[in-house]
Coordinates of N, CA, C and O in Angstrom, one line a residue:
M1 N -115.4 -153.5 124.7 CA -114.2 -153.8 124.1 C -113.2 -152.7 124.5 O -113.5 -151.5 124.6
E2 N -112.0 -153.1 124.8 CA -110.8 -152.2 125.0 C -109.7 -152.7 124.2 O -109.1 -153.7 124.5
P3 N -109.4 -152.0 123.0 CA -108.4 -152.5 122.1 C -107.0 -152.3 122.5 O -106.0 -152.7 121.8
S4 N -106.7 -151.5 123.6 CA -105.4 -151.3 124.1 C -105.4 -151.3 125.6 O -105.2 -150.3 126.2
V5 N -105.8 -152.4 126.2 CA -106.2 -152.5 127.6 C -105.1 -152.2 128.6 O -105.4 -151.8 129.7
G6 N -103.8 -152.4 128.2 CA -102.8 -152.2 129.2 C -103.0 -153.1 130.4 O -103.2 -154.3 130.2
I7 N -103.0 -152.5 131.6 CA -103.3 -153.4 132.8 C -104.7 -153.3 133.2 O -105.1 -153.9 134.2
G8 N -105.6 -152.6 132.4 CA -107.0 -152.7 132.6 C -107.7 -151.7 133.4 O -108.6 -152.0 134.2
R9 N -107.3 -150.4 133.3 CA -107.9 -149.4 134.1 C -109.4 -149.2 133.8 O -110.2 -149.0 134.7
F10 N -109.7 -149.2 132.5 CA -111.2 -149.0 132.2 C -112.0 -150.2 132.6 O -113.0 -150.1 133.2
P11 N -111.6 -151.5 132.3 CA -112.4 -152.6 132.8 C -112.5 -152.6 134.3 O -113.5 -152.9 134.9
R12 N -111.4 -152.2 135.0 CA -111.4 -152.2 136.5 C -112.4 -151.1 137.0 O -113.1 -151.3 138.0
A13 N -112.5 -150.0 136.3 CA -113.4 -148.9 136.7 C -114.8 -149.3 136.6 O -115.7 -148.8 137.3
T14 N -115.1 -150.2 135.7 CA -116.5 -150.6 135.5 C -117.0 -151.8 136.4 O -118.1 -152.1 136.5
G15 N -116.0 -152.3 137.2 CA -116.4 -153.4 138.2 C -116.4 -154.7 137.5 O -116.4 -154.9 136.3
R16 N -116.4 -155.7 138.4 CA -116.5 -157.1 137.9 C -117.9 -157.4 137.6 O -118.8 -156.9 138.2
P17 N -118.2 -158.4 136.7 CA -119.5 -158.8 136.4 C -120.3 -159.2 137.6 O -121.5 -158.9 137.7
S18 N -119.7 -159.8 138.6 CA -120.4 -160.2 139.8 C -120.9 -159.0 140.6 O -121.7 -159.2 141.5
C19 N -120.3 -157.8 140.4 CA -120.7 -156.6 141.1 C -121.9 -156.0 140.6 O -122.4 -155.0 141.2
I20 N -122.3 -156.4 139.4 CA -123.5 -155.7 138.7 C -124.8 -156.3 139.3 O -124.9 -157.5 139.4
D21 N -125.7 -155.4 139.5 CA -127.0 -155.7 140.0 C -127.7 -156.5 138.9 O -128.0 -156.0 137.9
P22 N -128.1 -157.8 139.1 CA -128.7 -158.6 138.1 C -130.1 -158.0 137.7 O -130.6 -158.3 136.7
A23 N -130.7 -157.2 138.6 CA -132.0 -156.6 138.3 C -131.9 -155.3 137.6 O -132.8 -154.7 137.1
G24 N -130.7 -154.8 137.5 CA -130.4 -153.5 136.8 C -130.4 -153.6 135.3 O -130.6 -154.7 134.8
P25 N -130.2 -152.4 134.7 CA -130.3 -152.4 133.2 C -129.1 -153.2 132.5 O -129.3 -153.7 131.4
V26 N -128.0 -153.3 133.2 CA -126.8 -154.1 132.7 C -126.9 -155.5 133.3 O -126.5 -155.6 134.5
R27 N -127.3 -156.4 132.6 CA -127.4 -157.8 133.2 C -126.1 -158.6 133.2 O -125.9 -159.4 134.0
R28 N -125.3 -158.3 132.2 CA -124.1 -159.0 132.0 C -123.1 -158.2 131.3 O -123.4 -157.5 130.3
L29 N -121.9 -158.1 131.8 CA -120.8 -157.3 131.1 C -119.7 -158.3 130.8 O -119.1 -158.9 131.6
E30 N -119.4 -158.4 129.5 CA -118.3 -159.2 129.0 C -117.3 -158.4 128.3 O -117.6 -157.7 127.3
W31 N -116.1 -158.4 128.8 CA -115.0 -157.6 128.2 C -114.3 -158.4 127.1 O -113.9 -159.6 127.3
V32 N -114.1 -157.8 126.0 CA -113.1 -158.3 125.0 C -112.0 -157.3 125.0 O -112.2 -156.1 124.7
T33 N -110.8 -157.8 125.2 CA -109.7 -156.9 125.4 C -108.5 -157.3 124.5 O -108.3 -158.5 124.3
V34 N -107.7 -156.4 124.1 CA -106.5 -156.6 123.3 C -105.3 -155.8 124.0 O -105.5 -154.7 124.3
E35 N -104.2 -156.5 124.1 CA -103.0 -155.8 124.6 C -101.8 -156.3 123.9 O -101.6 -157.6 123.8
F36 N -100.9 -155.5 123.4 CA -99.7 -155.9 122.7 C -98.6 -156.3 123.7 O -97.9 -157.3 123.5
S37 N -98.4 -155.5 124.7 CA -97.3 -155.8 125.6 C -97.5 -157.1 126.4 O -98.6 -157.3 127.0
K38 N -96.5 -158.0 126.4 CA -96.6 -159.2 127.1 C -96.8 -159.1 128.6 O -97.6 -159.7 129.2
V39 N -96.0 -158.1 129.1 CA -96.0 -157.9 130.6 C -97.4 -157.4 131.0 O -98.1 -157.9 131.9
S40 N -97.9 -156.3 130.3 CA -99.2 -155.7 130.6 C -100.3 -156.8 130.4 O -101.2 -156.9 131.2
S41 N -100.2 -157.5 129.4 CA -101.2 -158.5 129.1 C -101.3 -159.6 130.2 O -102.3 -160.0 130.6
R42 N -100.1 -160.1 130.6 CA -100.1 -161.1 131.7 C -100.7 -160.5 133.0 O -101.4 -161.2 133.7
L43 N -100.4 -159.2 133.3 CA -100.9 -158.6 134.5 C -102.4 -158.5 134.4 O -103.2 -158.8 135.3
F44 N -102.9 -158.0 133.2 CA -104.3 -157.9 133.0 C -105.0 -159.2 133.1 O -106.1 -159.3 133.8
A45 N -104.5 -160.2 132.5 CA -105.1 -161.6 132.5 C -105.2 -162.1 133.9 O -106.2 -162.8 134.3
A46 N -104.2 -161.8 134.7 CA -104.3 -162.3 136.1 C -105.3 -161.5 136.9 O -106.0 -162.1 137.8
L47 N -105.5 -160.2 136.6 CA -106.5 -159.4 137.4 C -107.9 -159.6 136.9 O -108.8 -159.5 137.7
R48 N -108.1 -160.0 135.6 CA -109.4 -160.1 135.0 C -109.5 -161.4 134.3 O -109.7 -161.4 133.0
P49 N -109.5 -162.5 134.9 CA -109.6 -163.8 134.2 C -111.0 -164.0 133.5 O -111.2 -164.8 132.7
D50 N -112.0 -163.1 133.9 CA -113.3 -163.2 133.3 C -113.4 -162.6 131.9 O -114.3 -162.8 131.1
A51 N -112.4 -161.8 131.5 CA -112.3 -161.1 130.2 C -111.9 -162.1 129.1 O -111.1 -163.0 129.3
T52 N -112.4 -161.9 127.9 CA -111.9 -162.6 126.7 C -110.7 -161.7 126.3 O -110.9 -160.6 125.8
H53 N -109.5 -162.2 126.5 CA -108.3 -161.4 126.3 C -107.4 -161.9 125.2 O -107.2 -163.1 125.1
Y54 N -106.9 -161.0 124.4 CA -105.9 -161.4 123.3 C -104.6 -160.6 123.5 O -104.7 -159.4 123.6
N55 N -103.5 -161.3 123.6 CA -102.2 -160.7 123.7 C -101.6 -160.7 122.2 O -101.0 -161.7 121.8
M56 N -101.8 -159.6 121.5 CA -101.3 -159.4 120.2 C -101.5 -158.0 119.7 O -102.3 -157.2 120.4
P57 N -100.9 -157.6 118.6 CA -101.2 -156.3 118.1 C -102.7 -156.2 117.7 O -103.2 -157.1 117.3
F58 N -103.2 -155.0 117.9 CA -104.6 -154.8 117.5 C -104.9 -155.1 116.0 O -105.9 -155.6 115.7
E59 N -103.9 -154.8 115.2 CA -104.0 -155.1 113.8 C -104.2 -156.6 113.5 O -105.0 -157.0 112.7
R60 N -103.5 -157.4 114.3 CA -103.6 -158.8 114.1 C -104.9 -159.3 114.7 O -105.6 -160.2 114.1
F61 N -105.4 -158.7 115.8 CA -106.7 -159.1 116.3 C -107.8 -158.8 115.2 O -108.7 -159.6 115.0
V62 N -107.7 -157.6 114.6 CA -108.6 -157.3 113.5 C -108.6 -158.3 112.4 O -109.6 -158.8 112.0
R63 N -107.4 -158.7 112.0 CA -107.2 -159.6 110.9 C -107.8 -161.0 111.3 O -108.5 -161.6 110.5
L64 N -107.6 -161.4 112.5 CA -108.0 -162.8 112.9 C -109.4 -162.9 113.4 O -110.1 -163.9 113.3
H65 N -109.9 -161.8 114.0 CA -111.2 -161.9 114.8 C -112.3 -160.8 114.4 O -113.3 -160.9 115.0
S66 N -112.0 -159.9 113.5 CA -113.0 -158.9 113.2 C -114.3 -159.5 112.8 O -115.4 -159.0 113.1
S67 N -114.3 -160.5 112.0 CA -115.6 -161.1 111.5 C -116.4 -161.7 112.6 O -117.6 -161.7 112.6
E68 N -115.7 -162.1 113.7 CA -116.3 -162.7 114.9 C -117.0 -161.6 115.7 O -118.0 -161.8 116.3
Y69 N -116.4 -160.4 115.8 CA -116.8 -159.4 116.7 C -117.5 -158.2 116.1 O -118.3 -157.5 116.8
T70 N -117.3 -157.9 114.9 CA -117.9 -156.8 114.2 C -119.4 -156.9 114.3 O -120.0 -157.9 113.9
G71 N -120.1 -155.8 114.8 CA -121.5 -155.9 114.9 C -122.0 -156.5 116.2 O -123.2 -156.6 116.5
R72 N -121.1 -156.9 117.1 CA -121.5 -157.5 118.4 C -121.0 -156.7 119.6 O -121.4 -157.0 120.7
I73 N -120.2 -155.7 119.4 CA -119.6 -154.9 120.4 C -120.6 -153.8 120.7 O -120.9 -153.0 119.8
H74 N -121.0 -153.6 122.0 CA -121.9 -152.5 122.3 C -121.2 -151.3 122.9 O -121.7 -150.2 122.7
V75 N -120.1 -151.5 123.5 CA -119.3 -150.3 124.0 C -117.8 -150.5 123.8 O -117.3 -151.6 124.0
V76 N -117.2 -149.4 123.3 CA -115.7 -149.4 123.2 C -115.3 -148.3 124.2 O -115.7 -147.2 124.1
L77 N -114.4 -148.7 125.1 CA -113.8 -147.7 126.0 C -112.3 -147.8 125.8 O -111.7 -148.9 125.9
T78 N -111.6 -146.7 125.3 CA -110.2 -146.8 125.0 C -109.4 -145.6 125.3 O -109.9 -144.5 125.1
N79 N -108.2 -145.7 125.7 CA -107.2 -144.7 125.7 C -106.2 -145.2 124.7 O -105.2 -145.9 125.1
P80 N -106.4 -144.9 123.4 CA -105.5 -145.6 122.4 C -104.1 -145.1 122.5 O -103.8 -144.1 123.0
P81 N -103.2 -146.0 122.0 CA -101.8 -145.6 122.0 C -101.5 -144.4 121.0 O -102.3 -144.2 120.1
Y82 N -100.5 -143.7 121.3 CA -100.1 -142.5 120.4 C -98.8 -142.8 119.8 O -98.1 -143.8 120.1
G83 N -98.4 -142.1 118.8 CA -97.2 -142.4 118.1 C -97.6 -143.1 116.8 O -98.7 -143.2 116.4
Q84 N -96.6 -143.7 116.1 CA -96.8 -144.4 114.9 C -97.1 -145.8 115.1 O -96.8 -146.4 116.1
R85 N -97.8 -146.4 114.1 CA -98.3 -147.8 114.2 C -97.1 -148.8 114.1 O -97.2 -149.9 114.7
G86 N -96.1 -148.6 113.3 CA -95.0 -149.5 113.2 C -95.2 -150.7 112.3 O -96.1 -150.7 111.4
E87 N -94.4 -151.7 112.5 CA -94.4 -152.8 111.6 C -95.7 -153.6 111.5 O -95.9 -154.3 110.5
Y88 N -96.5 -153.6 112.5 CA -97.7 -154.4 112.5 C -98.9 -153.8 111.7 O -99.9 -154.4 111.5
A89 N -98.7 -152.5 111.2 CA -99.7 -151.9 110.4 C -100.1 -152.7 109.2 O -101.3 -152.7 108.8
A90 N -99.2 -153.4 108.6 CA -99.4 -154.2 107.4 C -100.3 -155.4 107.6 O -100.9 -155.9 106.7
E91 N -100.5 -155.8 108.9 CA -101.4 -156.9 109.2 C -102.9 -156.7 108.9 O -103.6 -157.6 108.6
D92 N -103.3 -155.4 109.0 CA -104.6 -155.0 108.5 C -104.6 -154.7 107.1 O -104.1 -153.6 106.7
T93 N -105.0 -155.5 106.2 CA -104.9 -155.4 104.8 C -106.0 -154.5 104.2 O -105.9 -154.2 103.0
N94 N -106.9 -154.0 104.9 CA -108.0 -153.2 104.4 C -107.4 -151.8 104.1 O -107.0 -151.1 105.0
P95 N -107.5 -151.4 102.9 CA -106.9 -150.1 102.5 C -107.6 -148.9 103.1 O -107.1 -147.8 103.1
S96 N -108.8 -149.0 103.7 CA -109.5 -147.9 104.3 C -108.9 -147.5 105.6 O -109.3 -146.5 106.1
Y97 N -108.0 -148.3 106.2 CA -107.5 -148.0 107.5 C -105.9 -147.9 107.4 O -105.2 -148.5 108.2
R98 N -105.5 -147.0 106.6 CA -104.0 -146.9 106.4 C -103.4 -145.8 107.2 O -102.3 -145.3 106.9
E99 N -104.0 -145.4 108.3 CA -103.5 -144.3 109.2 C -102.1 -144.7 109.6 O -101.8 -145.8 110.0
R100 N -101.2 -143.7 109.6 CA -99.8 -144.0 110.1 C -99.8 -143.8 111.7 O -99.1 -144.6 112.3
A101 N -100.6 -142.9 112.2 CA -100.7 -142.7 113.6 C -101.6 -143.8 114.2 O -102.5 -144.2 113.7
A102 N -101.2 -144.2 115.5 CA -101.9 -145.3 116.1 C -103.3 -144.9 116.6 O -104.3 -145.6 116.4
Y103 N -103.5 -143.7 117.2 CA -104.8 -143.4 117.8 C -105.9 -143.3 116.8 O -107.0 -143.8 117.1
P104 N -105.7 -142.7 115.6 CA -106.9 -142.7 114.7 C -107.2 -144.1 114.2 O -108.4 -144.5 114.0
Y105 N -106.2 -145.0 114.0 CA -106.5 -146.3 113.6 C -107.3 -147.1 114.7 O -108.3 -147.7 114.4
F106 N -106.9 -147.0 115.9 CA -107.5 -147.7 117.0 C -109.0 -147.2 117.1 O -109.9 -148.0 117.3
M107 N -109.2 -145.9 117.1 CA -110.5 -145.3 117.2 C -111.4 -145.8 116.0 O -112.5 -146.3 116.3
R108 N -111.0 -145.6 114.8 CA -111.8 -146.0 113.7 C -112.1 -147.5 113.6 O -113.2 -147.9 113.4
R109 N -111.1 -148.3 113.8 CA -111.3 -149.7 113.7 C -112.2 -150.2 114.8 O -113.1 -151.0 114.6
A110 N -111.9 -149.8 116.0 CA -112.7 -150.3 117.2 C -114.2 -149.8 117.0 O -115.1 -150.5 117.2
F111 N -114.4 -148.5 116.7 CA -115.7 -147.9 116.6 C -116.5 -148.6 115.5 O -117.7 -148.8 115.5
D112 N -115.8 -149.0 114.4 CA -116.4 -149.6 113.3 C -116.9 -151.1 113.6 O -117.6 -151.7 112.9
M113 N -116.5 -151.6 114.8 CA -116.9 -152.9 115.2 C -118.2 -152.8 116.1 O -118.8 -153.9 116.4
L114 N -118.6 -151.6 116.4 CA -119.8 -151.4 117.2 C -121.1 -151.9 116.6 O -121.2 -151.8 115.3
V115 N -122.0 -152.3 117.4 CA -123.4 -152.5 116.9 C -124.0 -151.1 116.5 O -123.5 -150.1 117.0
P116 N -125.0 -151.1 115.6 CA -125.6 -149.8 115.4 C -126.2 -149.2 116.7 O -126.8 -149.9 117.5
G117 N -125.9 -148.0 117.0 CA -126.3 -147.3 118.2 C -125.3 -147.6 119.4 O -125.6 -147.2 120.5
G118 N -124.2 -148.3 119.1 CA -123.3 -148.6 120.2 C -122.6 -147.3 120.6 O -122.7 -146.3 120.0
L119 N -121.8 -147.4 121.7 CA -121.2 -146.2 122.3 C -119.7 -146.4 122.2 O -119.1 -147.4 122.7
G120 N -119.0 -145.5 121.6 CA -117.5 -145.5 121.5 C -117.0 -144.3 122.3 O -117.4 -143.2 122.1
V121 N -116.1 -144.6 123.2 CA -115.5 -143.5 124.1 C -114.0 -143.7 124.0 O -113.4 -144.7 124.2
A122 N -113.3 -142.5 123.6 CA -111.9 -142.6 123.5 C -111.3 -141.3 124.1 O -111.9 -140.2 123.9
I123 N -110.2 -141.4 124.7 CA -109.4 -140.3 125.1 C -108.5 -139.9 124.0 O -107.7 -140.8 123.5
V124 N -108.6 -138.7 123.5 CA -107.8 -138.3 122.3 C -107.0 -137.0 122.6 O -107.3 -136.3 123.5
P125 N -106.1 -136.7 121.7 CA -105.3 -135.4 121.9 C -106.2 -134.2 121.8 O -107.3 -134.2 121.2
S126 N -105.8 -133.1 122.5 CA -106.6 -131.9 122.6 C -106.9 -131.3 121.2 O -108.0 -130.8 121.0
G127 N -106.1 -131.5 120.2 CA -106.3 -130.9 118.9 C -107.3 -131.7 118.1 O -107.7 -131.3 117.0
F128 N -107.7 -132.9 118.5 CA -108.6 -133.8 117.7 C -109.9 -133.1 117.4 O -110.4 -133.1 116.3
R129 N -110.5 -132.5 118.4 CA -111.8 -131.9 118.3 C -111.9 -130.6 117.5 O -112.8 -130.4 116.8
T130 N -110.8 -129.8 117.6 CA -110.9 -128.5 116.9 C -109.8 -128.3 115.9 O -109.8 -127.3 115.2
G131 N -108.7 -129.0 116.0 CA -107.5 -128.8 115.2 C -107.8 -129.0 113.7 O -108.4 -129.9 113.3
E132 N -107.2 -128.1 112.9 CA -107.3 -128.1 111.4 C -106.7 -129.4 110.9 O -107.2 -130.1 110.0
R133 N -105.6 -129.8 111.6 CA -104.8 -131.0 111.1 C -105.7 -132.3 111.2 O -105.5 -133.2 110.4
N134 N -106.7 -132.3 112.1 CA -107.5 -133.5 112.2 C -108.9 -133.4 111.5 O -109.8 -134.3 111.8
R135 N -109.1 -132.5 110.7 CA -110.4 -132.3 110.0 C -110.8 -133.5 109.2 O -111.9 -134.0 109.3
E136 N -109.9 -134.1 108.4 CA -110.2 -135.2 107.6 C -110.5 -136.4 108.5 O -111.5 -137.1 108.2
L137 N -109.8 -136.6 109.5 CA -110.0 -137.8 110.5 C -111.4 -137.6 111.1 O -112.2 -138.6 111.2
R138 N -111.7 -136.4 111.6 CA -113.0 -136.2 112.2 C -114.1 -136.5 111.2 O -115.1 -137.1 111.5
G139 N -113.9 -136.1 110.0 CA -114.9 -136.3 108.9 C -115.1 -137.8 108.7 O -116.3 -138.3 108.6
R140 N -114.0 -138.6 108.7 CA -114.2 -140.0 108.5 C -114.9 -140.7 109.6 O -115.7 -141.6 109.4
I141 N -114.6 -140.3 110.8 CA -115.3 -140.8 112.0 C -116.8 -140.4 112.0 O -117.7 -141.2 112.2
L142 N -117.0 -139.1 111.8 CA -118.4 -138.6 111.9 C -119.3 -139.1 110.7 O -120.5 -139.1 110.8
A143 N -118.6 -139.5 109.6 CA -119.4 -140.0 108.5 C -120.1 -141.4 108.9 O -121.1 -141.8 108.3
R144 N -119.5 -142.1 109.9 CA -120.0 -143.4 110.3 C -120.6 -143.4 111.7 O -121.4 -144.3 112.0
H145 N -120.2 -142.4 112.5 CA -120.7 -142.5 113.9 C -121.2 -141.1 114.4 O -120.6 -140.1 114.0
H146 N -122.2 -141.1 115.2 CA -122.8 -139.9 115.7 C -122.0 -139.5 116.9 O -121.8 -140.3 117.8
L147 N -121.7 -138.2 117.0 CA -121.0 -137.7 118.2 C -122.1 -137.4 119.3 O -122.9 -136.5 119.1
A148 N -122.0 -138.1 120.4 CA -122.9 -137.9 121.5 C -122.5 -136.8 122.4 O -123.3 -136.0 122.9
A149 N -121.2 -136.7 122.6 CA -120.6 -135.6 123.5 C -119.1 -135.5 123.3 O -118.5 -136.5 122.9
A150 N -118.6 -134.4 123.6 CA -117.1 -134.2 123.6 C -116.7 -133.3 124.8 O -117.4 -132.3 125.0
F151 N -115.7 -133.7 125.5 CA -115.3 -132.9 126.6 C -113.8 -132.6 126.5 O -113.0 -133.5 126.1
R152 N -113.4 -131.4 126.9 CA -112.0 -131.0 126.9 C -111.6 -131.1 128.3 O -112.1 -130.4 129.2
L153 N -110.6 -131.9 128.6 CA -110.0 -132.0 129.9 C -109.0 -130.9 130.1 O -108.3 -130.5 129.2
P154 N -108.8 -130.4 131.3 CA -107.8 -129.4 131.6 C -106.4 -129.9 131.2 O -106.1 -131.1 131.5
S155 N -105.6 -129.1 130.5 CA -104.3 -129.5 130.1 C -103.2 -129.0 131.0 O -102.1 -129.2 130.9
H156 N -103.6 -128.2 132.0 CA -102.6 -127.5 132.9 C -102.4 -128.3 134.2 O -101.7 -127.8 135.0
L157 N -103.0 -129.4 134.3 CA -102.8 -130.2 135.6 C -101.6 -131.0 135.6 O -101.1 -131.5 134.7

């Protein structure tokens, strides 16, 4: 799953399902993607017609499809949007996900759709891992998900 797919850099990096060795450990790769931008969504859909793609806010996807996908997603790869969530935040009526900032909402909601033992990968701000401001958010994520690894990318590039 990629809840903010844009034009599909993560799905493109993993290759098309036809490129996967059928004898290898990954026998089938099915992408479920969500993108709010109509332009990015149309570009992605043209590039990856094999993906199950939704052009809507992620909050609406959660409202309409979370029961269908929760517990079925094995991998989440995302570079979540930053900034405030805006007017669509109200579409997710679950009070547990009231984050104002977009990236914590996308991470928590998408990771909570994973199967037990699934893998969630997100590109997050540098202060997420160590910043005092993100202590509560880290606690909420780590209360439900095991941290397998964390890497700090160079910020001076």
